[in-house]
Amino acid sequence: MLSLLLIILTSIFFMGIVIRTKSLASGRKGPGILQPIKDIIRLWKKGSVYSTTTSMIFQIAPTIYFSSIVMAILMIPLGNQSGIISFGGDFVMFAYLLALGKFLMIISALDTGSSFEGMGASREALFSMLVEPAFFIIIGSLALFTGHTSFYEIFSTLNYGSYISYLIGALATFVLVLIAMIENSRMPVDDPKTHLELTMVHEVMILDNSGFDLGIILYATPLKFAMYGALIANFFIGAVPLEISIPLFFSIQIIFAIIVGILESFMARFRMSHNPQFIFLLTSVSLLIFFGVLLVLGKFI
Amino acid sequence: MEKILIEIINLLVVFSFLVLPFLKAKRLGYATLAILTIQVLIAFSLVFLVFTNGNVEYSYRGSFVTGNIPIRFDYLSAWFILIISFTFLTGAWYGIQYMKTYKEQTGNLQLHAITYILTFTALFNICIVQNAIVFLVVWELMALGSFILIIFEHYKNETLKAGINFLIQSHVSILFLTISFIWVKVKTGSFDFATIANYSLLHPSMGIGLFVFFFIGFAIKAGFVPFHTWLPLAHPAAPAHISGIMSGVIIKIGIFGILRMLTLIKTDFMFVGYFVLFISVITGLYGVILAIIQHNLKRLLAFHSIENIGIIGMGIGLGCIGLGSDNQWLVIAGFGGALLHTLNHSLFKSLLFFSAGNVYQFAHTMNIESLGGLLKRMPHSAYLFLIGSLAICGLPPFNGFVSEFFIFSGLFKGVASNQFTLTLTMLFSIVALVLIGGLALICFTKAFGIVFLGTTRTEIKVEKYIENPKRVFPLYTIAIAILFIGVMPFIFSSTLLKIIGLFQVQLDPISMPFINRNLANITVIGTYSLAFILLIVIALFIRQVFTKQSTCKSDTTWGCGYTGEIKKAQYTASSFIRTFRKLAEPILYIKKDKKETDEIYPNLLEQVTHPYDKIETVLINKPIYLFKKILNRFVFLQNGNIQSYILYGFIFLVTAILLPILISKIMGLINFLNQL
C-alpha cells in the first residue's frame, strides 16, 4: 500500500525533474517541476477526436494499458513492506501484465490504419520483445542469489556481502535504468521530442489519441518511470525502518530522474537499425550479473 | 458399467456407418452432431467417474495374434479424453455451419461426417487401449481418418498434396512406433504396455533407446522440430473446423503418447529431461520465428501450434528433470504446466482456427496482406480472435498465462538447484520461454492488427455473410472456457496432482501439505487475474465518467497533413515485421521476387516474398531430391512391358527362396574352412 502511494507521489514530480535537468543542461531555466502533470490534467478535461477508421479497441486500449501498469505497481514492495499483491513468481505476472498493456497499445496503433503508427507499433513490438530477457535474467539471478521468487522476499532478503555483490548491484541498477529508458521509449532508443514521425517509436503510436486517452497514456510514462525507480530503490533500501526508507526512496527517485535527464541531454538517439544490438547488449550485461551471482554463491564448477 | 459405456461409444461408430450415408445436407449435420454429442456426453461421464472413483481396468481376451487386450482408463487417459471430447464437440458444432457452403457435395459430406466420428472414436481408444497391436490399429485409423478429413476439398491440387504429405509422415511415425513395439515384443514376448515398464526396469540403459524411438514416433505426430514439416502444410489445406481439431487435439495425441511412455519407461530421467527440453526449446523458438513471417493466416496459426508444442515439451522436459533429480516441485510444475497447456492450447487454438475460418468464408482468402478492417464487418469473430490471441501470447487474465506461469515457476525453482549445468539450462530455458512470449506478441499483434484493424486493403466481394448466433455460439463457449481457466485455475489442482501421481513420483503424505501450498501459490494468480479484470472495469468506468461531459468528434486519421485515401498507405504485415525479419535473416529462408525499375517514370512495381522452412529444405527436400536422382538411374526398369514385370517377379521369388539356402551354404563353407 505504502509503495503504491509513494510511486504515485513520485510520478507527479518525476517528469518535472527530468525536464528541469534537461533545461538546465542546455542553459535554459525550464518550466516548473509540476508543469508536466498540469499538462496531463488539462488533457484529462479535454474533449477528444476519434478517427473514423478506428473501432472500440482504440478507445479502450489506453485505459487497459494504464490499468495494467497500475496492477503491476501493486506488486512492488518497499524495503520490508510488501506490495499489495505478493506471491511466488509475481515478477512473471508483472512482466506479462506490462506485455498485455503493450499488446493493446500496439493493436490500437494499428487500428488507426495510419502508416506512421504502424511503423511505431512494429518497433515497439520488437524492442519490447528484445528487452524482456534482460529483465528476466536479472530477476532470475536475484532469485538464485536470495533463494526466493517474489519481489518482496527477494528485496527484503537482499544483502550485499562481498565486493562482487556490490558489482552485481551496480550492474543490475545500470541495466534496470536502461530497461526503464527503453520501456518508456526515451533517449538512446527513442527520442520523445523529435518532430519527425519516421524516427519515433512510442510517440508516433499515439499520434491519433487525444483528450482523456492521451492524458492517461502520457501519465503512464512517469508512472512507469516511478515504478522502475521503485525497483531500483529496492536494491538499496533493504530492511530498514520506514523513517529511513521513505526519504531514501525519494532521494533515489530524484537521482534517477536527474540521471534520466542527463542521459537525455548528453546522448544522441541511436540509428533505428542499431537499437536491437544495443538492447541485446543489456541481455549480455544481465548475463554477467547472473555469472556474478554464481560466483558469489560458489556454484561454478 | 464403465465397460458398457465404452462399448456404447465404439458401437455408435457402427451406427453412424449405417445411418449417415442415407442423410443429406442439413439432416446429416444434425445427425452427426447428435451422435457425437452422445459419445461426448458418455465420454464426459466416464472421465468424471474415473476422476472420482479411480482407474478403470479390464481386458478382452483377444485373438491369438493380439493376445490379451487390456483396457486401462486412468487419469492421464481421462485428461486427454476430456480435451479431445470438448474440442470435437465444439468442432462439430462449428463444422455444421462451416460446411453449409459445400452442401451440394452430398457424398463428400457423408464421408466427412462418418470419418469425423470415426476419428473421434479412434482418438478415444488410443487413450485407453494398452495392447501394442490394437494400439497401432487405432492409431492407423486415426491417421487415415485425419487424412480423409484434411482432403475434404480433394479436387484442389494443393489440398491433396498436403494430405499425401501428411499421410506419408504419419506413416513414418507409425513405422517408428511399430519398431519400438516390436522391440518390446521381441524382448518380453507380450504386447501389453505393462511389459514396457518391466522391461525397462530390468534394462535401464535400453530404456533410453526405447524412449528415443517412441519419442520420434510420437514427435512426428506432435510436430516437434525437425519432425514438424507436415504440419504447416496440412493445417491450411483442411477445412477450418478440421484445422482446429488437428491443431487442438490430433497433434496432442503425440503428447499423450510421450506422457504415456514416461509413465511406463523407467530410465535415466535426467538424460530424457535434457533431451526433451533441448528439442522443445528449439521447437518453440523455431515455430514462432517462422510463424511471424507467414503470409497465410492459417499457416501462421499452424506454426504457432509448433511453438506451443514446444512450450508443452518444455513442461515435460522440466518434469523429467524433476524426476531425475528427485525434485518434486519441478515434477509438479513441469508436468502440471504441460498438461494444463495441452488443455489451454486446444481451447485457444481451436478458437483461433474457427474465427480464421469465419474470415475465410467471408473474404475467400487467407492472405493476411489482402485483408484488413474486418473488425467492422465481423465484430464477433474479431473479438473472439482477439481473446484467442491474448490467450496464446500467455497474457493475463487468460488461460495461456496460467500454464506458462506453471512452467515459469518450475524453471525459477530449477535455477536455484545445486547443479551448475541444471542452473544454466534452466536460465536459458527461461530466456527461451520469455523470447517465445515476446515473439508470439509480435506475431499476434501482426495477425490481429493487420487482418481485423485498419481499413480493407483489397476489395472484398461480400456475397451474403451473416455472423449468425449459431455460427459464433461454439466460439463463445470456448472463449468462456478460456476466461474461466484463466481466473479459476485452482479447480484443476487436485486433478493435476492425481495425473502427476502416475509419473513414478512418490507424493508422500509428509510433503503433501507443502505441495498443496505451493500449488495454491501457483493457482492464486487466477484471483489476481480476476482482480485485474475488476481494475480494468473500474478504470473504464472512470473513463466513462470523465469523458461524459467532454465533446467527442470524428475525423480522418492524422496523416501528417495528407488527407487523401489511406488504404494503400497502411502498414502491411510484411512491413510490420520487416525489422524482425532483418534480424532473424540468418535462420530464415525467404525468396524474394523483386521487379527492378529501369525507366525514369516507373510503372507498377511489386515485390513478393515467399517464406520457406529452412529445416524442411535441408532435411526433407534436399535428401528427397538426391534420392530421386539415384533412383532415376533405375528408371529403365519401368518400361511398361508386362513380360519384364513378370520377369522381375520371378527374379524376386527365386532370390527370396534361394538366398537363405545360399547363405546357409556359405555359412557351412565358412564353418568347414574354420574347422580345417
Coordinates of N, CA, C and O in Angstrom, one line a residue, chain B residues 23 76 162 213 226 253 279 307 311 342 362 400 418 447 503 538 560 616 631 661:
Chain B
L23 N -28.4 -39.8 -45.2 CA -28.9 -38.5 -44.9 C -28.3 -37.4 -45.8 O -27.2 -37.7 -46.4
L76 N -4.5 -40.1 -16.7 CA -4.0 -39.5 -17.9 C -4.9 -39.6 -19.1 O -5.1 -38.6 -19.8
A162 N -0.9 -31.7 -49.8 CA -0.7 -31.6 -48.3 C -1.2 -32.8 -47.6 O -0.5 -33.3 -46.7
F213 N 13.1 -43.9 -29.5 CA 12.3 -44.4 -30.6 C 10.9 -44.0 -30.5 O 10.3 -43.5 -31.4
P226 N 12.7 -31.4 -35.6 CA 12.6 -31.2 -37.0 C 11.5 -32.2 -37.7 O 11.6 -32.4 -38.8
I253 N -2.2 -35.8 -29.4 CA -2.2 -37.3 -29.1 C -0.7 -37.7 -29.1 O -0.4 -38.7 -28.4
I279 N 15.1 -30.2 -27.3 CA 14.3 -30.2 -28.5 C 13.1 -29.3 -28.4 O 12.8 -28.5 -29.4
E307 N 5.0 -24.0 -32.0 CA 5.6 -23.2 -30.9 C 5.0 -23.7 -29.6 O 5.7 -24.0 -28.6
I311 N 6.3 -25.4 -26.0 CA 6.1 -25.0 -24.6 C 5.7 -26.2 -23.8 O 6.1 -26.4 -22.7
T342 N -1.7 -28.2 -22.5 CA -2.3 -29.0 -23.6 C -3.8 -28.7 -23.6 O -4.3 -28.5 -24.7
F362 N -15.7 -15.4 -45.3 CA -16.1 -14.0 -45.6 C -15.3 -13.4 -46.8 O -15.9 -12.9 -47.7
G400 N -3.8 -19.1 -21.1 CA -2.4 -19.4 -21.5 C -1.4 -18.9 -20.5 O -0.4 -19.6 -20.2
N418 N 21.5 -27.1 -7.1 CA 22.9 -27.1 -6.8 C 23.8 -27.4 -8.0 O 25.0 -27.3 -7.9
A447 N -1.0 -10.5 -36.7 CA -2.2 -11.2 -37.3 C -3.5 -10.5 -37.0 O -4.3 -10.2 -37.9
F503 N 3.3 -40.5 -12.7 CA 4.6 -40.4 -13.3 C 5.7 -40.9 -12.3 O 6.7 -40.2 -12.0
I538 N -13.2 -1.0 -13.5 CA -13.3 0.3 -12.7 C -12.7 1.4 -13.6 O -13.3 2.5 -13.7
C560 N -0.2 13.3 -41.2 CA 0.8 14.3 -41.3 C 0.5 15.3 -42.4 O 1.4 15.6 -43.2
E616 N 12.9 -27.8 -43.4 CA 12.3 -28.7 -44.4 C 13.2 -28.8 -45.6 O 13.3 -29.9 -46.1
L631 N 17.6 -42.8 -57.8 CA 16.6 -43.8 -58.3 C 16.3 -43.6 -59.8 O 15.9 -44.6 -60.4
I661 N 19.0 -70.3 -48.7 CA 19.8 -71.5 -49.0 C 21.2 -71.2 -49.2 O 22.2 -71.8 -48.7

